[in-house]
Amino acid sequence: MKSARVKYISAMLIFGSVGLFIRYIPLPSAQIALGRGIIGCFFLLAMMIFLRQKISLKRIRSEIWILLFSGAAIGINWIFLFQSYRYTTIANATICYYFAPVIVVFLSPFILKEKLSLVKAACILAAVLGILLITGVGGREGQGHGHGENDLIGIAYGLGAAAFYATVILLNKFFRKVTDLERTVIQVGFAALSLLPYVLMTMPREREAITITGVILLLAVGIVHTGFAYYLYFSGLHVLKGQTAALLSYIDPLTAILLSALILHEKMVTLQVLGGIMILGGAVVNELNTA
């Protein structure tokens, strides 16, 4: 269980920096998502070869529909999240996206048959309040985005991403036979495959040339934030309880907000610091209650 938590937390820390990378890749969101999936899939295949692991068609066939639906959900989730980063601030995109764990926590008693204790409910509530405080609810100034129609569009995309993120978390709790690496390769690969028709249909006639920096950032997103991070993510998610995974997921937005403050020079006010304490405090209390 400890190993699963370490893997899951490591994945959250990596995911927390993806927004900063996406901001500086001069490509449409769907193309970034497609590139991320393709690069990540090849990286994972190379990892399987290195570890001398083989894909079992028998295991995959037994759970093919979960693999396909969760892969498609990942791909759509990427598009919505990247679009949210384009239209609104990282803070606004984050707060919307991370309503997904709340969805999981309250659906888990019905879908996963996990008991929702008062302590877990209180920890989740503290984490949600912490997110509200750390993002300032209405967003922060000085990030190059307005606070009008574009923000509303970005918030809508963020909520859409949250719905598909929650779907991925719940679907991955039903795997019984495929290995962590098999599951990750298939899901990331199918995420890219499901995005291909959409990218081809929406690709502009005049395409902006991508810079060397953009290529490097896209490779980083594909290899580090997708291949490696999703392997850690699914390895941990498969073992952890849905509610525990949901609570630990808040490490991702906390990381995102802290990095945006350091790199994009977004100021952290007292309420935002208090929000961070509430998120980490909720995680600590939950871990002590689970141990």
PDB file of C-alpha atoms in Angstrom:
ATOM      1  CA  MET A   1       0.000   0.000   0.000  1.00  0.00           C
ATOM      2  CA  LYS A   2       2.862   2.406   0.834  1.00  0.00           C
ATOM      3  CA  SER A   3       4.466   1.783  -2.561  1.00  0.00           C
ATOM      4  CA  ALA A   4       1.153   2.530  -4.293  1.00  0.00           C
ATOM      5  CA  ARG A   5       0.827   5.806  -2.411  1.00  0.00           C
ATOM      6  CA  VAL A   6       4.373   6.853  -3.282  1.00  0.00           C
ATOM      7  CA  LYS A   7       3.719   6.136  -6.982  1.00  0.00           C
ATOM      8  CA  TYR A   8       0.396   7.974  -6.947  1.00  0.00           C
ATOM      9  CA  ILE A   9       1.781  11.020  -5.132  1.00  0.00           C
ATOM     10  CA  SER A  10       4.770  11.138  -7.519  1.00  0.00           C
ATOM     11  CA  ALA A  11       2.367  11.112 -10.469  1.00  0.00           C
ATOM     12  CA  MET A  12       0.377  13.978  -8.932  1.00  0.00           C
ATOM     13  CA  LEU A  13       3.540  16.049  -8.514  1.00  0.00           C
ATOM     14  CA  ILE A  14       4.431  15.511 -12.189  1.00  0.00           C
ATOM     15  CA  PHE A  15       0.875  16.229 -13.397  1.00  0.00           C
ATOM     16  CA  GLY A  16       0.949  19.463 -11.416  1.00  0.00           C
ATOM     17  CA  SER A  17       3.494  21.011 -13.788  1.00  0.00           C
ATOM     18  CA  VAL A  18       1.826  20.114 -17.092  1.00  0.00           C
ATOM     19  CA  GLY A  19      -0.102  23.393 -17.373  1.00  0.00           C
ATOM     20  CA  LEU A  20       3.107  25.411 -17.484  1.00  0.00           C
ATOM     21  CA  PHE A  21       4.413  23.278 -20.364  1.00  0.00           C
ATOM     22  CA  ILE A  22       1.152  23.456 -22.329  1.00  0.00           C
ATOM     23  CA  ARG A  23       1.117  27.252 -22.150  1.00  0.00           C
ATOM     24  CA  TYR A  24       4.320  27.472 -24.220  1.00  0.00           C
ATOM     25  CA  ILE A  25       3.571  24.870 -26.926  1.00  0.00           C
ATOM     26  CA  PRO A  26       2.309  26.786 -30.008  1.00  0.00           C
ATOM     27  CA  LEU A  27      -0.195  24.144 -31.156  1.00  0.00           C
ATOM     28  CA  PRO A  28      -3.986  23.692 -30.815  1.00  0.00           C
ATOM     29  CA  SER A  29      -5.064  21.737 -27.734  1.00  0.00           C
ATOM     30  CA  ALA A  30      -6.242  18.694 -29.704  1.00  0.00           C
ATOM     31  CA  GLN A  31      -2.903  18.404 -31.532  1.00  0.00           C
ATOM     32  CA  ILE A  32      -0.984  18.650 -28.263  1.00  0.00           C
ATOM     33  CA  ALA A  33      -3.192  15.941 -26.775  1.00  0.00           C
ATOM     34  CA  LEU A  34      -2.641  13.707 -29.823  1.00  0.00           C
ATOM     35  CA  GLY A  35       1.132  14.257 -29.742  1.00  0.00           C
ATOM     36  CA  ARG A  36       1.141  13.577 -26.021  1.00  0.00           C
ATOM     37  CA  GLY A  37      -0.644  10.267 -26.529  1.00  0.00           C
ATOM     38  CA  ILE A  38       1.560   9.078 -29.399  1.00  0.00           C
ATOM     39  CA  ILE A  39       4.842   9.976 -27.693  1.00  0.00           C
ATOM     40  CA  GLY A  40       3.664   8.564 -24.370  1.00  0.00           C
ATOM     41  CA  CYS A  41       2.556   5.301 -25.969  1.00  0.00           C
ATOM     42  CA  PHE A  42       5.908   4.766 -27.723  1.00  0.00           C
ATOM     43  CA  PHE A  43       7.737   5.548 -24.483  1.00  0.00           C
ATOM     44  CA  LEU A  44       5.663   2.958 -22.632  1.00  0.00           C
ATOM     45  CA  LEU A  45       6.250   0.353 -25.332  1.00  0.00           C
ATOM     46  CA  ALA A  46       9.992   1.000 -25.043  1.00  0.00           C
ATOM     47  CA  MET A  47       9.662   0.599 -21.269  1.00  0.00           C
ATOM     48  CA  MET A  48       7.961  -2.777 -21.759  1.00  0.00           C
ATOM     49  CA  ILE A  49      10.781  -3.938 -24.039  1.00  0.00           C
ATOM     50  CA  PHE A  50      13.381  -2.730 -21.533  1.00  0.00           C
ATOM     51  CA  LEU A  51      11.617  -4.521 -18.658  1.00  0.00           C
ATOM     52  CA  ARG A  52      11.088  -7.594 -20.893  1.00  0.00           C
ATOM     53  CA  GLN A  53       7.360  -7.576 -20.356  1.00  0.00           C
ATOM     54  CA  LYS A  54       4.931  -8.799 -22.998  1.00  0.00           C
ATOM     55  CA  ILE A  55       1.350  -7.767 -23.695  1.00  0.00           C
ATOM     56  CA  SER A  56      -1.082 -10.633 -23.109  1.00  0.00           C
ATOM     57  CA  LEU A  57      -3.892 -10.546 -25.685  1.00  0.00           C
ATOM     58  CA  LYS A  58      -5.883 -12.944 -23.517  1.00  0.00           C
ATOM     59  CA  ARG A  59      -5.848 -10.566 -20.541  1.00  0.00           C
ATOM     60  CA  ILE A  60      -6.598  -7.556 -22.753  1.00  0.00           C
ATOM     61  CA  ARG A  61      -9.543  -9.225 -24.505  1.00  0.00           C
ATOM     62  CA  SER A  62     -11.155 -10.009 -21.153  1.00  0.00           C
ATOM     63  CA  GLU A  63     -11.261  -6.296 -20.250  1.00  0.00           C
ATOM     64  CA  ILE A  64     -11.177  -4.658 -23.664  1.00  0.00           C
ATOM     65  CA  TRP A  65     -14.292  -2.511 -23.234  1.00  0.00           C
ATOM     66  CA  ILE A  66     -13.071  -0.921 -20.004  1.00  0.00           C
ATOM     67  CA  LEU A  67      -9.730  -0.247 -21.688  1.00  0.00           C
ATOM     68  CA  LEU A  68     -11.355   1.369 -24.715  1.00  0.00           C
ATOM     69  CA  PHE A  69     -13.837   3.522 -22.806  1.00  0.00           C
ATOM     70  CA  SER A  70     -11.238   4.685 -20.268  1.00  0.00           C
ATOM     71  CA  GLY A  71      -8.757   5.433 -23.060  1.00  0.00           C
ATOM     72  CA  ALA A  72     -11.313   7.545 -24.905  1.00  0.00           C
ATOM     73  CA  ALA A  73     -12.171   9.338 -21.644  1.00  0.00           C
ATOM     74  CA  ILE A  74      -8.478  10.160 -21.146  1.00  0.00           C
ATOM     75  CA  GLY A  75      -8.199  11.639 -24.643  1.00  0.00           C
ATOM     76  CA  ILE A  76     -11.304  13.825 -24.270  1.00  0.00           C
ATOM     77  CA  ASN A  77     -10.143  14.822 -20.807  1.00  0.00           C
ATOM     78  CA  TRP A  78      -6.839  16.063 -22.256  1.00  0.00           C
ATOM     79  CA  ILE A  79      -8.561  18.217 -24.886  1.00  0.00           C
ATOM     80  CA  PHE A  80     -10.936  19.821 -22.391  1.00  0.00           C
ATOM     81  CA  LEU A  81      -8.168  20.491 -19.867  1.00  0.00           C
ATOM     82  CA  PHE A  82      -5.783  22.005 -22.441  1.00  0.00           C
ATOM     83  CA  GLN A  83      -8.598  24.172 -23.798  1.00  0.00           C
ATOM     84  CA  SER A  84      -9.316  25.330 -20.263  1.00  0.00           C
ATOM     85  CA  TYR A  85      -5.674  26.418 -19.901  1.00  0.00           C
ATOM     86  CA  ARG A  86      -6.042  28.407 -23.148  1.00  0.00           C
ATOM     87  CA  TYR A  87      -9.151  30.335 -22.127  1.00  0.00           C
ATOM     88  CA  THR A  88      -8.672  30.992 -18.440  1.00  0.00           C
ATOM     89  CA  THR A  89      -5.995  31.069 -15.756  1.00  0.00           C
ATOM     90  CA  ILE A  90      -4.205  28.004 -14.427  1.00  0.00           C
ATOM     91  CA  ALA A  91      -5.945  28.703 -11.117  1.00  0.00           C
ATOM     92  CA  ASN A  92      -9.438  28.729 -12.628  1.00  0.00           C
ATOM     93  CA  ALA A  93      -8.735  25.658 -14.780  1.00  0.00           C
ATOM     94  CA  THR A  94      -7.381  23.839 -11.731  1.00  0.00           C
ATOM     95  CA  ILE A  95     -10.306  24.531  -9.426  1.00  0.00           C
ATOM     96  CA  CYS A  96     -12.782  23.296 -12.053  1.00  0.00           C
ATOM     97  CA  TYR A  97     -10.734  20.240 -13.004  1.00  0.00           C
ATOM     98  CA  TYR A  98     -10.359  19.157  -9.404  1.00  0.00           C
ATOM     99  CA  PHE A  99     -14.016  18.838  -8.742  1.00  0.00           C
ATOM    100  CA  ALA A 100     -13.421  15.383 -10.271  1.00  0.00           C
ATOM    101  CA  PRO A 101     -12.196  13.825  -6.994  1.00  0.00           C
ATOM    102  CA  VAL A 102     -15.286  15.205  -5.264  1.00  0.00           C
ATOM    103  CA  ILE A 103     -17.423  13.434  -7.883  1.00  0.00           C
ATOM    104  CA  VAL A 104     -15.507  10.197  -7.241  1.00  0.00           C
ATOM    105  CA  VAL A 105     -15.829  10.417  -3.461  1.00  0.00           C
ATOM    106  CA  PHE A 106     -19.583  10.824  -3.538  1.00  0.00           C
ATOM    107  CA  LEU A 107     -20.128   8.212  -6.274  1.00  0.00           C
ATOM    108  CA  SER A 108     -17.803   5.601  -4.740  1.00  0.00           C
ATOM    109  CA  PRO A 109     -20.360   4.347  -2.162  1.00  0.00           C
ATOM    110  CA  PHE A 110     -22.778   3.603  -5.017  1.00  0.00           C
ATOM    111  CA  ILE A 111     -20.398   2.410  -7.756  1.00  0.00           C
ATOM    112  CA  LEU A 112     -17.422   1.013  -5.830  1.00  0.00           C
ATOM    113  CA  LYS A 113     -19.350   0.060  -2.668  1.00  0.00           C
ATOM    114  CA  GLU A 114     -16.833   1.947  -0.514  1.00  0.00           C
ATOM    115  CA  LYS A 115     -18.070   3.306   2.789  1.00  0.00           C
ATOM    116  CA  LEU A 116     -17.965   7.083   3.096  1.00  0.00           C
ATOM    117  CA  SER A 117     -16.955   7.845   6.669  1.00  0.00           C
ATOM    118  CA  LEU A 118     -17.512  11.178   8.369  1.00  0.00           C
ATOM    119  CA  VAL A 119     -13.734  11.651   8.628  1.00  0.00           C
ATOM    120  CA  LYS A 120     -13.234  11.137   4.879  1.00  0.00           C
ATOM    121  CA  ALA A 121     -16.146  13.449   4.112  1.00  0.00           C
ATOM    122  CA  ALA A 122     -14.643  16.110   6.380  1.00  0.00           C
ATOM    123  CA  CYS A 123     -11.199  15.688   4.772  1.00  0.00           C
ATOM    124  CA  ILE A 124     -12.655  16.081   1.286  1.00  0.00           C
ATOM    125  CA  LEU A 125     -14.624  19.136   2.383  1.00  0.00           C
ATOM    126  CA  ALA A 126     -11.436  20.649   3.824  1.00  0.00           C
ATOM    127  CA  ALA A 127      -9.610  19.938   0.541  1.00  0.00           C
ATOM    128  CA  VAL A 128     -12.387  21.538  -1.518  1.00  0.00           C
ATOM    129  CA  LEU A 129     -12.411  24.621   0.718  1.00  0.00           C
ATOM    130  CA  GLY A 130      -8.629  24.707   0.437  1.00  0.00           C
ATOM    131  CA  ILE A 131      -8.848  24.699  -3.363  1.00  0.00           C
ATOM    132  CA  LEU A 132     -11.390  27.542  -3.214  1.00  0.00           C
ATOM    133  CA  LEU A 133      -9.069  29.576  -1.013  1.00  0.00           C
ATOM    134  CA  ILE A 134      -5.828  28.860  -2.876  1.00  0.00           C
ATOM    135  CA  THR A 135      -7.263  29.803  -6.245  1.00  0.00           C
ATOM    136  CA  GLY A 136      -9.051  32.861  -4.933  1.00  0.00           C
ATOM    137  CA  VAL A 137     -12.346  31.529  -6.400  1.00  0.00           C
ATOM    138  CA  GLY A 138     -12.564  34.259  -9.020  1.00  0.00           C
ATOM    139  CA  GLY A 139      -9.038  33.941 -10.390  1.00  0.00           C
ATOM    140  CA  ARG A 140      -6.049  36.249 -10.014  1.00  0.00           C
ATOM    141  CA  GLU A 141      -4.968  39.197 -12.042  1.00  0.00           C
ATOM    142  CA  GLY A 142      -1.776  39.533 -13.990  1.00  0.00           C
ATOM    143  CA  GLN A 143      -1.932  36.292 -15.930  1.00  0.00           C
ATOM    144  CA  GLY A 144      -2.839  37.684 -19.319  1.00  0.00           C
ATOM    145  CA  HIS A 145      -6.472  36.554 -19.201  1.00  0.00           C
ATOM    146  CA  GLY A 146      -9.673  38.496 -18.813  1.00  0.00           C
ATOM    147  CA  HIS A 147     -12.421  37.785 -16.295  1.00  0.00           C
ATOM    148  CA  GLY A 148     -15.379  37.766 -18.668  1.00  0.00           C
ATOM    149  CA  GLU A 149     -16.616  35.474 -21.413  1.00  0.00           C
ATOM    150  CA  ASN A 150     -13.264  33.732 -21.927  1.00  0.00           C
ATOM    151  CA  ASP A 151     -13.149  32.757 -18.262  1.00  0.00           C
ATOM    152  CA  LEU A 152     -16.642  31.258 -18.485  1.00  0.00           C
ATOM    153  CA  ILE A 153     -15.597  29.216 -21.527  1.00  0.00           C
ATOM    154  CA  GLY A 154     -12.447  28.065 -19.724  1.00  0.00           C
ATOM    155  CA  ILE A 155     -14.452  27.118 -16.635  1.00  0.00           C
ATOM    156  CA  ALA A 156     -16.879  25.109 -18.774  1.00  0.00           C
ATOM    157  CA  TYR A 157     -13.983  23.231 -20.388  1.00  0.00           C
ATOM    158  CA  GLY A 158     -12.479  22.623 -16.934  1.00  0.00           C
ATOM    159  CA  LEU A 159     -15.722  21.126 -15.628  1.00  0.00           C
ATOM    160  CA  GLY A 160     -15.960  18.943 -18.734  1.00  0.00           C
ATOM    161  CA  ALA A 161     -12.415  17.714 -18.081  1.00  0.00           C
ATOM    162  CA  ALA A 162     -13.401  16.984 -14.469  1.00  0.00           C
ATOM    163  CA  ALA A 163     -16.298  14.780 -15.571  1.00  0.00           C
ATOM    164  CA  PHE A 164     -14.051  12.682 -17.831  1.00  0.00           C
ATOM    165  CA  TYR A 165     -11.274  12.553 -15.207  1.00  0.00           C
ATOM    166  CA  ALA A 166     -13.767  11.135 -12.696  1.00  0.00           C
ATOM    167  CA  THR A 167     -14.826   8.585 -15.315  1.00  0.00           C
ATOM    168  CA  VAL A 168     -11.195   7.447 -15.737  1.00  0.00           C
ATOM    169  CA  ILE A 169     -10.716   7.038 -11.981  1.00  0.00           C
ATOM    170  CA  LEU A 170     -13.888   4.990 -11.555  1.00  0.00           C
ATOM    171  CA  LEU A 171     -13.347   2.782 -14.622  1.00  0.00           C
ATOM    172  CA  ASN A 172      -9.807   1.893 -13.519  1.00  0.00           C
ATOM    173  CA  LYS A 173     -11.146   0.397 -10.302  1.00  0.00           C
ATOM    174  CA  PHE A 174     -12.791  -2.407 -12.323  1.00  0.00           C
ATOM    175  CA  PHE A 175      -9.604  -3.876 -13.823  1.00  0.00           C
ATOM    176  CA  ARG A 176      -8.790  -7.352 -12.517  1.00  0.00           C
ATOM    177  CA  LYS A 177      -6.448  -9.093 -14.972  1.00  0.00           C
ATOM    178  CA  VAL A 178      -4.350  -6.676 -17.050  1.00  0.00           C
ATOM    179  CA  THR A 179      -1.044  -5.544 -15.559  1.00  0.00           C
ATOM    180  CA  ASP A 180      -0.294  -1.919 -14.686  1.00  0.00           C
ATOM    181  CA  LEU A 181       2.001  -1.476 -17.687  1.00  0.00           C
ATOM    182  CA  GLU A 182      -0.418  -3.190 -20.097  1.00  0.00           C
ATOM    183  CA  ARG A 183      -3.255  -1.021 -18.855  1.00  0.00           C
ATOM    184  CA  THR A 184      -1.248   2.160 -19.220  1.00  0.00           C
ATOM    185  CA  VAL A 185       0.009   1.366 -22.751  1.00  0.00           C
ATOM    186  CA  ILE A 186      -3.454   0.448 -24.042  1.00  0.00           C
ATOM    187  CA  GLN A 187      -5.237   3.390 -22.442  1.00  0.00           C
ATOM    188  CA  VAL A 188      -2.711   6.000 -23.564  1.00  0.00           C
ATOM    189  CA  GLY A 189      -2.547   4.451 -27.030  1.00  0.00           C
ATOM    190  CA  PHE A 190      -6.301   4.384 -27.419  1.00  0.00           C
ATOM    191  CA  ALA A 191      -6.529   7.927 -26.076  1.00  0.00           C
ATOM    192  CA  ALA A 192      -4.351   9.008 -29.015  1.00  0.00           C
ATOM    193  CA  LEU A 193      -6.296   6.832 -31.477  1.00  0.00           C
ATOM    194  CA  SER A 194      -9.633   8.257 -30.345  1.00  0.00           C
ATOM    195  CA  LEU A 195      -8.297  11.799 -30.822  1.00  0.00           C
ATOM    196  CA  LEU A 196      -7.013  11.247 -34.370  1.00  0.00           C
ATOM    197  CA  PRO A 197     -10.363  11.715 -36.230  1.00  0.00           C
ATOM    198  CA  TYR A 198     -11.110  14.907 -34.285  1.00  0.00           C
ATOM    199  CA  VAL A 199      -7.648  16.338 -34.966  1.00  0.00           C
ATOM    200  CA  LEU A 200      -7.902  15.576 -38.698  1.00  0.00           C
ATOM    201  CA  MET A 201     -11.354  17.185 -38.938  1.00  0.00           C
ATOM    202  CA  THR A 202     -10.396  20.338 -37.039  1.00  0.00           C
ATOM    203  CA  MET A 203      -6.849  20.829 -38.349  1.00  0.00           C
ATOM    204  CA  PRO A 204      -6.499  24.358 -39.825  1.00  0.00           C
ATOM    205  CA  ARG A 205      -5.329  24.726 -43.422  1.00  0.00           C
ATOM    206  CA  GLU A 206      -2.613  27.171 -42.442  1.00  0.00           C
ATOM    207  CA  ARG A 207      -0.598  25.608 -39.652  1.00  0.00           C
ATOM    208  CA  GLU A 208       1.711  27.535 -37.375  1.00  0.00           C
ATOM    209  CA  ALA A 209       5.297  26.262 -37.422  1.00  0.00           C
ATOM    210  CA  ILE A 210       6.333  24.762 -34.102  1.00  0.00           C
ATOM    211  CA  THR A 211       9.589  25.989 -32.583  1.00  0.00           C
ATOM    212  CA  ILE A 212      12.463  23.903 -31.249  1.00  0.00           C
ATOM    213  CA  THR A 213      11.378  24.901 -27.757  1.00  0.00           C
ATOM    214  CA  GLY A 214       7.860  23.733 -28.540  1.00  0.00           C
ATOM    215  CA  VAL A 215       9.174  20.359 -29.748  1.00  0.00           C
ATOM    216  CA  ILE A 216      11.221  19.901 -26.571  1.00  0.00           C
ATOM    217  CA  LEU A 217       8.237  20.814 -24.382  1.00  0.00           C
ATOM    218  CA  LEU A 218       5.958  18.448 -26.306  1.00  0.00           C
ATOM    219  CA  LEU A 219       8.474  15.615 -25.894  1.00  0.00           C
ATOM    220  CA  ALA A 220       8.611  16.354 -22.165  1.00  0.00           C
ATOM    221  CA  VAL A 221       4.810  16.300 -21.936  1.00  0.00           C
ATOM    222  CA  GLY A 222       4.688  13.021 -23.881  1.00  0.00           C
ATOM    223  CA  ILE A 223       7.498  11.197 -22.081  1.00  0.00           C
ATOM    224  CA  VAL A 224       7.460  12.587 -18.536  1.00  0.00           C
ATOM    225  CA  HIS A 225       3.901  13.862 -18.021  1.00  0.00           C
ATOM    226  CA  THR A 226       2.258  11.028 -19.963  1.00  0.00           C
ATOM    227  CA  GLY A 227       4.308   7.838 -20.334  1.00  0.00           C
ATOM    228  CA  PHE A 228       6.143   7.871 -17.011  1.00  0.00           C
ATOM    229  CA  ALA A 229       3.527   9.740 -14.953  1.00  0.00           C
ATOM    230  CA  TYR A 230       0.579   7.651 -16.149  1.00  0.00           C
ATOM    231  CA  TYR A 231       2.464   4.446 -15.373  1.00  0.00           C
ATOM    232  CA  LEU A 232       2.955   5.680 -11.802  1.00  0.00           C
ATOM    233  CA  TYR A 233      -0.627   6.948 -11.694  1.00  0.00           C
ATOM    234  CA  PHE A 234      -2.340   3.739 -12.797  1.00  0.00           C
ATOM    235  CA  SER A 235       0.000   1.587 -10.675  1.00  0.00           C
ATOM    236  CA  GLY A 236      -1.068   3.484  -7.575  1.00  0.00           C
ATOM    237  CA  LEU A 237      -4.712   3.995  -8.536  1.00  0.00           C
ATOM    238  CA  HIS A 238      -5.329   0.277  -8.990  1.00  0.00           C
ATOM    239  CA  VAL A 239      -4.397  -0.430  -5.354  1.00  0.00           C
ATOM    240  CA  LEU A 240      -5.674   2.640  -3.495  1.00  0.00           C
ATOM    241  CA  LYS A 241      -9.267   3.069  -2.428  1.00  0.00           C
ATOM    242  CA  GLY A 242     -11.215   5.463  -4.620  1.00  0.00           C
ATOM    243  CA  GLN A 243     -11.713   7.975  -1.800  1.00  0.00           C
ATOM    244  CA  THR A 244      -8.036   7.900  -0.796  1.00  0.00           C
ATOM    245  CA  ALA A 245      -6.974   8.414  -4.432  1.00  0.00           C
ATOM    246  CA  ALA A 246      -9.462  11.271  -4.727  1.00  0.00           C
ATOM    247  CA  LEU A 247      -8.032  13.046  -1.694  1.00  0.00           C
ATOM    248  CA  LEU A 248      -4.384  12.559  -2.713  1.00  0.00           C
ATOM    249  CA  SER A 249      -5.286  13.966  -6.136  1.00  0.00           C
ATOM    250  CA  TYR A 250      -5.343  17.417  -4.568  1.00  0.00           C
ATOM    251  CA  ILE A 251      -1.543  17.323  -4.501  1.00  0.00           C
ATOM    252  CA  ASP A 252      -1.706  17.967  -8.261  1.00  0.00           C
ATOM    253  CA  PRO A 253      -3.538  21.337  -8.091  1.00  0.00           C
ATOM    254  CA  LEU A 254      -1.510  22.417  -5.082  1.00  0.00           C
ATOM    255  CA  THR A 255       1.658  21.775  -7.090  1.00  0.00           C
ATOM    256  CA  ALA A 256       0.203  23.593 -10.101  1.00  0.00           C
ATOM    257  CA  ILE A 257      -0.657  26.693  -8.099  1.00  0.00           C
ATOM    258  CA  LEU A 258       2.710  26.793  -6.313  1.00  0.00           C
ATOM    259  CA  LEU A 259       4.642  26.402  -9.588  1.00  0.00           C
ATOM    260  CA  SER A 260       2.553  29.073 -11.311  1.00  0.00           C
ATOM    261  CA  ALA A 261       3.282  31.397  -8.394  1.00  0.00           C
ATOM    262  CA  LEU A 262       7.024  30.744  -8.631  1.00  0.00           C
ATOM    263  CA  ILE A 263       7.402  30.698 -12.423  1.00  0.00           C
ATOM    264  CA  LEU A 264       4.597  32.984 -13.597  1.00  0.00           C
ATOM    265  CA  HIS A 265       5.058  35.230 -10.529  1.00  0.00           C
ATOM    266  CA  GLU A 266       1.480  34.874  -9.347  1.00  0.00           C
ATOM    267  CA  LYS A 267       1.325  36.163  -5.793  1.00  0.00           C
ATOM    268  CA  MET A 268       0.207  33.892  -2.956  1.00  0.00           C
ATOM    269  CA  VAL A 269      -1.898  35.808  -0.429  1.00  0.00           C
ATOM    270  CA  THR A 270      -2.657  34.704   3.123  1.00  0.00           C
ATOM    271  CA  LEU A 271      -5.921  32.973   2.195  1.00  0.00           C
ATOM    272  CA  GLN A 272      -4.155  30.972  -0.493  1.00  0.00           C
ATOM    273  CA  VAL A 273      -1.473  29.834   1.957  1.00  0.00           C
ATOM    274  CA  LEU A 274      -4.275  28.821   4.339  1.00  0.00           C
ATOM    275  CA  GLY A 275      -5.851  26.882   1.474  1.00  0.00           C
ATOM    276  CA  GLY A 276      -2.632  24.932   0.942  1.00  0.00           C
ATOM    277  CA  ILE A 277      -2.513  24.071   4.643  1.00  0.00           C
ATOM    278  CA  MET A 278      -6.112  22.824   4.475  1.00  0.00           C
ATOM    279  CA  ILE A 279      -5.354  20.595   1.484  1.00  0.00           C
ATOM    280  CA  LEU A 280      -2.260  19.041   3.053  1.00  0.00           C
ATOM    281  CA  GLY A 281      -3.965  18.841   6.455  1.00  0.00           C
ATOM    282  CA  GLY A 282      -6.887  16.955   4.952  1.00  0.00           C
ATOM    283  CA  ALA A 283      -4.487  14.539   3.268  1.00  0.00           C
ATOM    284  CA  VAL A 284      -2.552  13.931   6.509  1.00  0.00           C
ATOM    285  CA  VAL A 285      -5.695  13.344   8.580  1.00  0.00           C
ATOM    286  CA  ASN A 286      -7.034  10.933   5.955  1.00  0.00           C
ATOM    287  CA  GLU A 287      -3.737   9.008   5.875  1.00  0.00           C
ATOM    288  CA  LEU A 288      -3.687   8.725   9.675  1.00  0.00           C
ATOM    289  CA  ASN A 289      -7.309   7.550   9.633  1.00  0.00           C
ATOM    290  CA  THR A 290      -6.566   4.984   6.892  1.00  0.00           C
ATOM    291  CA  ALA A 291      -3.354   3.594   8.405  1.00  0.00           C
TER     292      ALA A 291
END
